[in-house]
Amino acid sequence: MDIKSLSDDFCVTGMISIDDLKQAKADGFQSVICHRCEGEAEDFNHVQPLKEAAEALGLVFHFAPVKPMSYGEEDVAAYEKALSTLPKPVLSFCRTGTRAAHMWLKAKQKEGKEALEEAKCCAKAQGVGNVDEVCC
C-alpha cells in the first residue's frame, strides 16, 4: 500500500485489500473512504467485503463513489459533509489514489485560495496528477 499524506489527518492510496485495512488500523487510521464505483473493474466488483472487514477492525467506512474526473457539486458536498464528521485520521482510496486526492482538493476549494494553494502544492509534491485541471 503506497500511502500519500496530504495533511496531518488525511492520506490517500490506491486500491486496498483486507490485509491493507489491517495495516491501516495498525498505522492509526480511524476512517476509510472508498471512491471506487462498484463494478468499475474486474478487481472491484463489490464494496461490501471491504466495508465489513473495516468495521470488524473498528474503522469507520464511508462509500463515496465517483467516476474519474467527474466530480459533481453534489458529490463534493456529500464528501465535505463526510469529511467533517469522520474520525481522523482518514485514509481515502480509489484505483490509484488520484480520485481520492482530487475529491479532497475539491473540498479544499471551499476553504479559500490560500488553503487550496497549500493543498495543491502538497498534492503535487506527493505525485498526484492533474491537480491544476481539477482545481481552478
Short mmCIF file of N, CA and C in Angstrom, two decimals:
data_model
loop_
_atom_site.label_atom_id
_atom_site.label_comp_id
_atom_site.label_asym_id
_atom_site.label_seq_id
_atom_site.Cartn_x
_atom_site.Cartn_y
_atom_site.Cartn_z
N MET A 1 0.86 -1.17 0.00
CA MET A 1 0.00 0.00 0.00
C MET A 1 0.90 1.23 0.00
N ASP A 2 0.71 2.07 -1.01
CA ASP A 2 1.51 3.28 -1.17
C ASP A 2 0.69 4.46 -0.64
N ILE A 3 0.89 4.82 0.62
CA ILE A 3 0.11 5.88 1.25
C ILE A 3 0.78 7.22 1.02
N LYS A 4 -0.03 8.19 0.56
CA LYS A 4 0.46 9.55 0.34
C LYS A 4 -0.25 10.47 1.33
N SER A 5 0.54 11.12 2.15
CA SER A 5 -0.01 12.02 3.16
C SER A 5 -0.24 13.40 2.56
N LEU A 6 -1.51 13.85 2.58
CA LEU A 6 -1.83 15.17 2.04
C LEU A 6 -2.02 16.20 3.13
N SER A 7 -2.23 15.74 4.36
CA SER A 7 -2.30 16.63 5.52
C SER A 7 -2.04 15.79 6.76
N ASP A 8 -2.06 16.44 7.91
CA ASP A 8 -1.80 15.71 9.17
C ASP A 8 -2.82 14.62 9.43
N ASP A 9 -4.03 14.78 8.89
CA ASP A 9 -5.08 13.81 9.21
C ASP A 9 -5.78 13.23 7.98
N PHE A 10 -5.13 13.35 6.81
CA PHE A 10 -5.74 12.83 5.59
C PHE A 10 -4.68 12.28 4.65
N CYS A 11 -4.89 11.01 4.24
CA CYS A 11 -3.97 10.34 3.32
C CYS A 11 -4.76 9.64 2.23
N VAL A 12 -4.09 9.39 1.11
CA VAL A 12 -4.72 8.67 0.00
C VAL A 12 -3.84 7.50 -0.40
N THR A 13 -4.49 6.54 -1.05
CA THR A 13 -3.76 5.39 -1.58
C THR A 13 -4.58 4.79 -2.72
N GLY A 14 -3.96 3.87 -3.44
CA GLY A 14 -4.65 3.14 -4.47
C GLY A 14 -5.49 2.02 -3.85
N MET A 15 -5.99 1.15 -4.69
CA MET A 15 -6.87 0.06 -4.24
C MET A 15 -6.28 -0.68 -3.05
N ILE A 16 -7.13 -0.95 -2.07
CA ILE A 16 -6.68 -1.64 -0.87
C ILE A 16 -7.30 -3.03 -0.77
N SER A 17 -6.67 -3.84 0.04
CA SER A 17 -7.15 -5.19 0.32
C SER A 17 -7.56 -5.26 1.79
N ILE A 18 -8.09 -6.40 2.18
CA ILE A 18 -8.43 -6.58 3.59
C ILE A 18 -7.18 -6.54 4.45
N ASP A 19 -6.08 -7.10 3.96
CA ASP A 19 -4.81 -7.02 4.70
C ASP A 19 -4.35 -5.57 4.83
N ASP A 20 -4.58 -4.76 3.81
CA ASP A 20 -4.23 -3.34 3.87
C ASP A 20 -5.05 -2.63 4.94
N LEU A 21 -6.31 -3.03 5.09
CA LEU A 21 -7.15 -2.44 6.14
C LEU A 21 -6.56 -2.74 7.52
N LYS A 22 -6.06 -3.94 7.69
CA LYS A 22 -5.41 -4.29 8.96
C LYS A 22 -4.21 -3.40 9.21
N GLN A 23 -3.42 -3.16 8.16
CA GLN A 23 -2.26 -2.28 8.29
C GLN A 23 -2.69 -0.85 8.56
N ALA A 24 -3.76 -0.40 7.90
CA ALA A 24 -4.26 0.96 8.13
C ALA A 24 -4.66 1.13 9.60
N LYS A 25 -5.33 0.15 10.14
CA LYS A 25 -5.72 0.20 11.56
C LYS A 25 -4.47 0.24 12.44
N ALA A 26 -3.50 -0.61 12.14
CA ALA A 26 -2.25 -0.62 12.91
C ALA A 26 -1.51 0.70 12.81
N ASP A 27 -1.64 1.37 11.66
CA ASP A 27 -0.98 2.67 11.45
C ASP A 27 -1.72 3.83 12.12
N GLY A 28 -2.89 3.54 12.70
CA GLY A 28 -3.61 4.57 13.44
C GLY A 28 -4.77 5.23 12.73
N PHE A 29 -5.07 4.81 11.50
CA PHE A 29 -6.22 5.40 10.82
C PHE A 29 -7.51 5.04 11.56
N GLN A 30 -8.45 5.97 11.54
CA GLN A 30 -9.74 5.76 12.20
C GLN A 30 -10.88 5.58 11.21
N SER A 31 -10.69 6.12 10.00
CA SER A 31 -11.75 6.08 8.98
C SER A 31 -11.15 5.76 7.61
N VAL A 32 -11.99 5.15 6.77
CA VAL A 32 -11.61 4.82 5.41
C VAL A 32 -12.72 5.29 4.48
N ILE A 33 -12.32 5.95 3.38
CA ILE A 33 -13.28 6.39 2.37
C ILE A 33 -12.95 5.67 1.07
N CYS A 34 -13.97 5.08 0.45
CA CYS A 34 -13.82 4.40 -0.83
C CYS A 34 -14.47 5.24 -1.93
N HIS A 35 -13.69 5.58 -2.97
CA HIS A 35 -14.21 6.35 -4.10
C HIS A 35 -14.43 5.51 -5.34
N ARG A 36 -14.18 4.22 -5.27
CA ARG A 36 -14.37 3.36 -6.43
C ARG A 36 -15.85 3.07 -6.62
N CYS A 37 -16.26 3.00 -7.87
CA CYS A 37 -17.64 2.62 -8.21
C CYS A 37 -17.70 1.10 -8.30
N GLU A 38 -18.73 0.52 -7.70
CA GLU A 38 -18.86 -0.93 -7.78
C GLU A 38 -18.92 -1.37 -9.23
N GLY A 39 -18.16 -2.42 -9.55
CA GLY A 39 -18.15 -2.96 -10.90
C GLY A 39 -17.35 -2.17 -11.90
N GLU A 40 -16.56 -1.18 -11.45
CA GLU A 40 -15.82 -0.37 -12.42
C GLU A 40 -14.67 -1.14 -13.06
N ALA A 41 -14.26 -2.22 -12.43
CA ALA A 41 -13.18 -3.05 -12.97
C ALA A 41 -13.28 -4.44 -12.37
N GLU A 42 -12.61 -5.39 -12.99
CA GLU A 42 -12.65 -6.76 -12.51
C GLU A 42 -12.12 -6.90 -11.09
N ASP A 43 -11.20 -6.03 -10.70
CA ASP A 43 -10.63 -6.14 -9.35
C ASP A 43 -11.50 -5.46 -8.29
N PHE A 44 -12.64 -4.90 -8.70
CA PHE A 44 -13.52 -4.26 -7.72
C PHE A 44 -14.96 -4.38 -8.16
N ASN A 45 -15.59 -5.45 -7.70
CA ASN A 45 -16.99 -5.68 -8.04
C ASN A 45 -17.94 -5.26 -6.94
N HIS A 46 -17.53 -5.46 -5.69
CA HIS A 46 -18.43 -5.18 -4.57
C HIS A 46 -17.67 -4.54 -3.41
N VAL A 47 -18.25 -3.52 -2.84
CA VAL A 47 -17.64 -2.80 -1.73
C VAL A 47 -17.90 -3.50 -0.39
N GLN A 48 -18.95 -4.27 -0.32
CA GLN A 48 -19.40 -4.84 0.96
C GLN A 48 -18.32 -5.62 1.72
N PRO A 49 -17.52 -6.50 1.07
CA PRO A 49 -16.49 -7.21 1.84
C PRO A 49 -15.48 -6.27 2.52
N LEU A 50 -15.10 -5.20 1.83
CA LEU A 50 -14.18 -4.23 2.43
C LEU A 50 -14.84 -3.49 3.58
N LYS A 51 -16.08 -3.10 3.38
CA LYS A 51 -16.83 -2.39 4.43
C LYS A 51 -16.94 -3.26 5.68
N GLU A 52 -17.31 -4.50 5.51
CA GLU A 52 -17.45 -5.41 6.65
C GLU A 52 -16.13 -5.63 7.36
N ALA A 53 -15.06 -5.80 6.58
CA ALA A 53 -13.73 -6.00 7.18
C ALA A 53 -13.28 -4.76 7.94
N ALA A 54 -13.50 -3.59 7.35
CA ALA A 54 -13.11 -2.34 8.02
C ALA A 54 -13.86 -2.19 9.34
N GLU A 55 -15.15 -2.39 9.30
CA GLU A 55 -15.96 -2.22 10.51
C GLU A 55 -15.60 -3.25 11.57
N ALA A 56 -15.26 -4.48 11.16
CA ALA A 56 -14.83 -5.51 12.12
C ALA A 56 -13.53 -5.11 12.82
N LEU A 57 -12.72 -4.31 12.14
CA LEU A 57 -11.47 -3.82 12.72
C LEU A 57 -11.66 -2.55 13.55
N GLY A 58 -12.88 -2.02 13.56
CA GLY A 58 -13.15 -0.79 14.31
C GLY A 58 -12.93 0.48 13.50
N LEU A 59 -12.80 0.34 12.19
CA LEU A 59 -12.66 1.51 11.33
C LEU A 59 -14.04 1.96 10.87
N VAL A 60 -14.21 3.26 10.72
CA VAL A 60 -15.43 3.80 10.13
C VAL A 60 -15.22 3.76 8.62
N PHE A 61 -16.18 3.19 7.89
CA PHE A 61 -16.06 3.05 6.43
C PHE A 61 -17.12 3.90 5.77
N HIS A 62 -16.69 4.74 4.81
CA HIS A 62 -17.61 5.60 4.09
C HIS A 62 -17.47 5.33 2.59
N PHE A 63 -18.58 5.05 1.93
CA PHE A 63 -18.59 4.78 0.49
C PHE A 63 -19.04 6.03 -0.25
N ALA A 64 -18.15 6.60 -1.05
CA ALA A 64 -18.43 7.84 -1.80
C ALA A 64 -17.95 7.67 -3.23
N PRO A 65 -18.63 6.81 -4.01
CA PRO A 65 -18.15 6.51 -5.36
C PRO A 65 -18.26 7.70 -6.32
N VAL A 66 -17.21 7.90 -7.09
CA VAL A 66 -17.21 8.90 -8.16
C VAL A 66 -16.40 8.36 -9.33
N LYS A 67 -16.78 8.75 -10.52
CA LYS A 67 -16.02 8.37 -11.70
C LYS A 67 -14.83 9.32 -11.85
N PRO A 68 -13.72 8.85 -12.39
CA PRO A 68 -12.55 9.72 -12.57
C PRO A 68 -12.88 11.00 -13.32
N MET A 69 -12.42 12.10 -12.79
CA MET A 69 -12.58 13.44 -13.39
C MET A 69 -14.04 13.83 -13.56
N SER A 70 -14.94 13.22 -12.81
CA SER A 70 -16.37 13.54 -12.86
C SER A 70 -16.85 13.86 -11.45
N TYR A 71 -16.46 15.01 -10.96
CA TYR A 71 -16.74 15.37 -9.58
C TYR A 71 -17.85 16.42 -9.55
N GLY A 72 -19.08 15.97 -9.44
CA GLY A 72 -20.22 16.88 -9.42
C GLY A 72 -20.34 17.61 -8.10
N GLU A 73 -21.06 18.72 -8.12
CA GLU A 73 -21.24 19.53 -6.90
C GLU A 73 -21.88 18.72 -5.78
N GLU A 74 -22.84 17.87 -6.11
CA GLU A 74 -23.48 17.04 -5.09
C GLU A 74 -22.49 16.05 -4.49
N ASP A 75 -21.63 15.47 -5.34
CA ASP A 75 -20.61 14.54 -4.85
C ASP A 75 -19.67 15.24 -3.87
N VAL A 76 -19.25 16.44 -4.25
CA VAL A 76 -18.31 17.19 -3.42
C VAL A 76 -18.97 17.61 -2.10
N ALA A 77 -20.21 18.06 -2.16
CA ALA A 77 -20.92 18.48 -0.94
C ALA A 77 -21.09 17.30 0.02
N ALA A 78 -21.46 16.16 -0.50
CA ALA A 78 -21.62 14.97 0.35
C ALA A 78 -20.28 14.55 0.93
N TYR A 79 -19.23 14.67 0.14
CA TYR A 79 -17.89 14.33 0.59
C TYR A 79 -17.42 15.28 1.70
N GLU A 80 -17.66 16.58 1.52
CA GLU A 80 -17.29 17.56 2.55
C GLU A 80 -17.99 17.25 3.87
N LYS A 81 -19.26 16.90 3.78
CA LYS A 81 -20.03 16.57 4.98
C LYS A 81 -19.43 15.35 5.67
N ALA A 82 -19.09 14.34 4.89
CA ALA A 82 -18.49 13.13 5.46
C ALA A 82 -17.16 13.45 6.12
N LEU A 83 -16.32 14.21 5.43
CA LEU A 83 -15.01 14.57 5.99
C LEU A 83 -15.14 15.32 7.31
N SER A 84 -16.16 16.13 7.43
CA SER A 84 -16.31 16.93 8.65
C SER A 84 -16.77 16.07 9.84
N THR A 85 -17.32 14.90 9.57
CA THR A 85 -17.83 14.08 10.67
C THR A 85 -17.02 12.81 10.93
N LEU A 86 -16.22 12.38 9.97
CA LEU A 86 -15.47 11.13 10.15
C LEU A 86 -14.36 11.30 11.17
N PRO A 87 -14.12 10.27 11.99
CA PRO A 87 -12.98 10.32 12.91
C PRO A 87 -11.67 10.38 12.12
N LYS A 88 -10.73 11.13 12.62
CA LYS A 88 -9.44 11.31 11.95
C LYS A 88 -8.38 10.47 12.65
N PRO A 89 -7.33 10.11 11.96
CA PRO A 89 -7.02 10.37 10.56
C PRO A 89 -7.82 9.48 9.60
N VAL A 90 -7.92 9.97 8.36
CA VAL A 90 -8.70 9.32 7.31
C VAL A 90 -7.76 8.80 6.22
N LEU A 91 -8.04 7.58 5.76
CA LEU A 91 -7.37 7.01 4.60
C LEU A 91 -8.42 6.89 3.50
N SER A 92 -8.18 7.57 2.39
CA SER A 92 -9.13 7.60 1.28
C SER A 92 -8.50 6.87 0.09
N PHE A 93 -9.29 6.02 -0.58
CA PHE A 93 -8.72 5.26 -1.68
C PHE A 93 -9.63 5.21 -2.90
N CYS A 94 -8.99 4.91 -4.03
CA CYS A 94 -9.66 4.62 -5.29
C CYS A 94 -8.74 3.64 -6.02
N ARG A 95 -8.77 3.61 -7.34
CA ARG A 95 -7.90 2.67 -8.04
C ARG A 95 -6.43 3.02 -7.89
N THR A 96 -6.09 4.31 -8.05
CA THR A 96 -4.69 4.74 -7.97
C THR A 96 -4.41 5.73 -6.84
N GLY A 97 -5.43 6.30 -6.26
CA GLY A 97 -5.29 7.35 -5.25
C GLY A 97 -5.57 8.74 -5.79
N THR A 98 -5.59 8.88 -7.11
CA THR A 98 -5.79 10.20 -7.72
C THR A 98 -7.19 10.74 -7.47
N ARG A 99 -8.21 9.95 -7.69
CA ARG A 99 -9.60 10.38 -7.45
C ARG A 99 -9.78 10.81 -6.00
N ALA A 100 -9.22 10.03 -5.09
CA ALA A 100 -9.32 10.35 -3.67
C ALA A 100 -8.68 11.71 -3.38
N ALA A 101 -7.51 11.95 -3.97
CA ALA A 101 -6.84 13.24 -3.79
C ALA A 101 -7.63 14.37 -4.44
N HIS A 102 -8.18 14.12 -5.61
CA HIS A 102 -8.96 15.15 -6.30
C HIS A 102 -10.19 15.56 -5.49
N MET A 103 -10.87 14.59 -4.89
CA MET A 103 -12.04 14.93 -4.07
C MET A 103 -11.63 15.79 -2.87
N TRP A 104 -10.51 15.47 -2.27
CA TRP A 104 -10.01 16.26 -1.15
C TRP A 104 -9.69 17.68 -1.61
N LEU A 105 -9.08 17.81 -2.78
CA LEU A 105 -8.77 19.13 -3.32
C LEU A 105 -10.03 19.92 -3.62
N LYS A 106 -11.04 19.26 -4.17
CA LYS A 106 -12.31 19.95 -4.44
C LYS A 106 -12.91 20.47 -3.14
N ALA A 107 -12.81 19.70 -2.08
CA ALA A 107 -13.32 20.14 -0.78
C ALA A 107 -12.50 21.33 -0.26
N LYS A 108 -11.21 21.31 -0.51
CA LYS A 108 -10.34 22.40 -0.06
C LYS A 108 -10.66 23.72 -0.75
N GLN A 109 -11.24 23.67 -1.96
CA GLN A 109 -11.58 24.90 -2.67
C GLN A 109 -12.50 25.78 -1.84
N LYS A 110 -13.36 25.17 -1.06
CA LYS A 110 -14.33 25.93 -0.25
C LYS A 110 -13.67 26.65 0.93
N GLU A 111 -12.43 26.25 1.26
CA GLU A 111 -11.73 26.84 2.40
C GLU A 111 -10.99 28.12 2.02
N GLY A 112 -11.00 28.45 0.74
CA GLY A 112 -10.34 29.68 0.31
C GLY A 112 -9.07 29.42 -0.48
N LYS A 113 -8.62 30.47 -1.14
CA LYS A 113 -7.49 30.37 -2.06
C LYS A 113 -6.21 29.90 -1.37
N GLU A 114 -5.92 30.43 -0.19
CA GLU A 114 -4.68 30.07 0.49
C GLU A 114 -4.67 28.59 0.87
N ALA A 115 -5.77 28.10 1.42
CA ALA A 115 -5.86 26.68 1.79
C ALA A 115 -5.75 25.80 0.56
N LEU A 116 -6.39 26.22 -0.53
CA LEU A 116 -6.34 25.44 -1.76
C LEU A 116 -4.92 25.40 -2.33
N GLU A 117 -4.24 26.53 -2.37
CA GLU A 117 -2.88 26.57 -2.91
C GLU A 117 -1.94 25.69 -2.10
N GLU A 118 -2.08 25.73 -0.79
CA GLU A 118 -1.26 24.87 0.07
C GLU A 118 -1.56 23.39 -0.20
N ALA A 119 -2.83 23.06 -0.34
CA ALA A 119 -3.24 21.68 -0.62
C ALA A 119 -2.73 21.22 -1.98
N LYS A 120 -2.81 22.10 -2.99
CA LYS A 120 -2.32 21.75 -4.32
C LYS A 120 -0.82 21.48 -4.30
N CYS A 121 -0.08 22.31 -3.61
CA CYS A 121 1.38 22.11 -3.51
C CYS A 121 1.70 20.76 -2.86
N CYS A 122 0.98 20.45 -1.81
CA CYS A 122 1.19 19.18 -1.11
C CYS A 122 0.85 18.01 -2.02
N ALA A 123 -0.28 18.09 -2.73
CA ALA A 123 -0.69 17.01 -3.63
C ALA A 123 0.34 16.82 -4.75
N LYS A 124 0.81 17.92 -5.32
CA LYS A 124 1.82 17.82 -6.38
C LYS A 124 3.10 17.20 -5.84
N ALA A 125 3.51 17.59 -4.64
CA ALA A 125 4.72 17.04 -4.04
C ALA A 125 4.60 15.53 -3.80
N GLN A 126 3.38 15.07 -3.60
CA GLN A 126 3.14 13.64 -3.39
C GLN A 126 2.92 12.89 -4.70
N GLY A 127 3.00 13.59 -5.83
CA GLY A 127 2.89 12.96 -7.13
C GLY A 127 1.49 12.81 -7.67
N VAL A 128 0.54 13.54 -7.12
CA VAL A 128 -0.84 13.48 -7.62
C VAL A 128 -0.92 14.22 -8.95
N GLY A 129 -1.50 13.57 -9.94
CA GLY A 129 -1.60 14.15 -11.27
C GLY A 129 -2.85 14.98 -11.47
N ASN A 130 -2.85 15.78 -12.53
CA ASN A 130 -3.99 16.59 -12.96
C ASN A 130 -4.51 17.56 -11.89
N VAL A 131 -3.66 18.00 -11.01
CA VAL A 131 -4.09 18.88 -9.92
C VAL A 131 -4.65 20.19 -10.45
N ASP A 132 -3.97 20.82 -11.39
CA ASP A 132 -4.44 22.11 -11.90
C ASP A 132 -5.70 21.98 -12.73
N GLU A 133 -5.92 20.83 -13.36
CA GLU A 133 -7.12 20.63 -14.16
C GLU A 133 -8.35 20.46 -13.26
N VAL A 134 -8.15 19.95 -12.07
CA VAL A 134 -9.25 19.69 -11.14
C VAL A 134 -9.63 20.96 -10.40
N CYS A 135 -8.64 21.75 -10.04
CA CYS A 135 -8.89 22.94 -9.22
C CYS A 135 -8.50 24.19 -9.99
N CYS A 136 -9.47 25.04 -10.21
CA CYS A 136 -9.17 26.28 -10.92
C CYS A 136 -8.86 27.38 -9.94
#
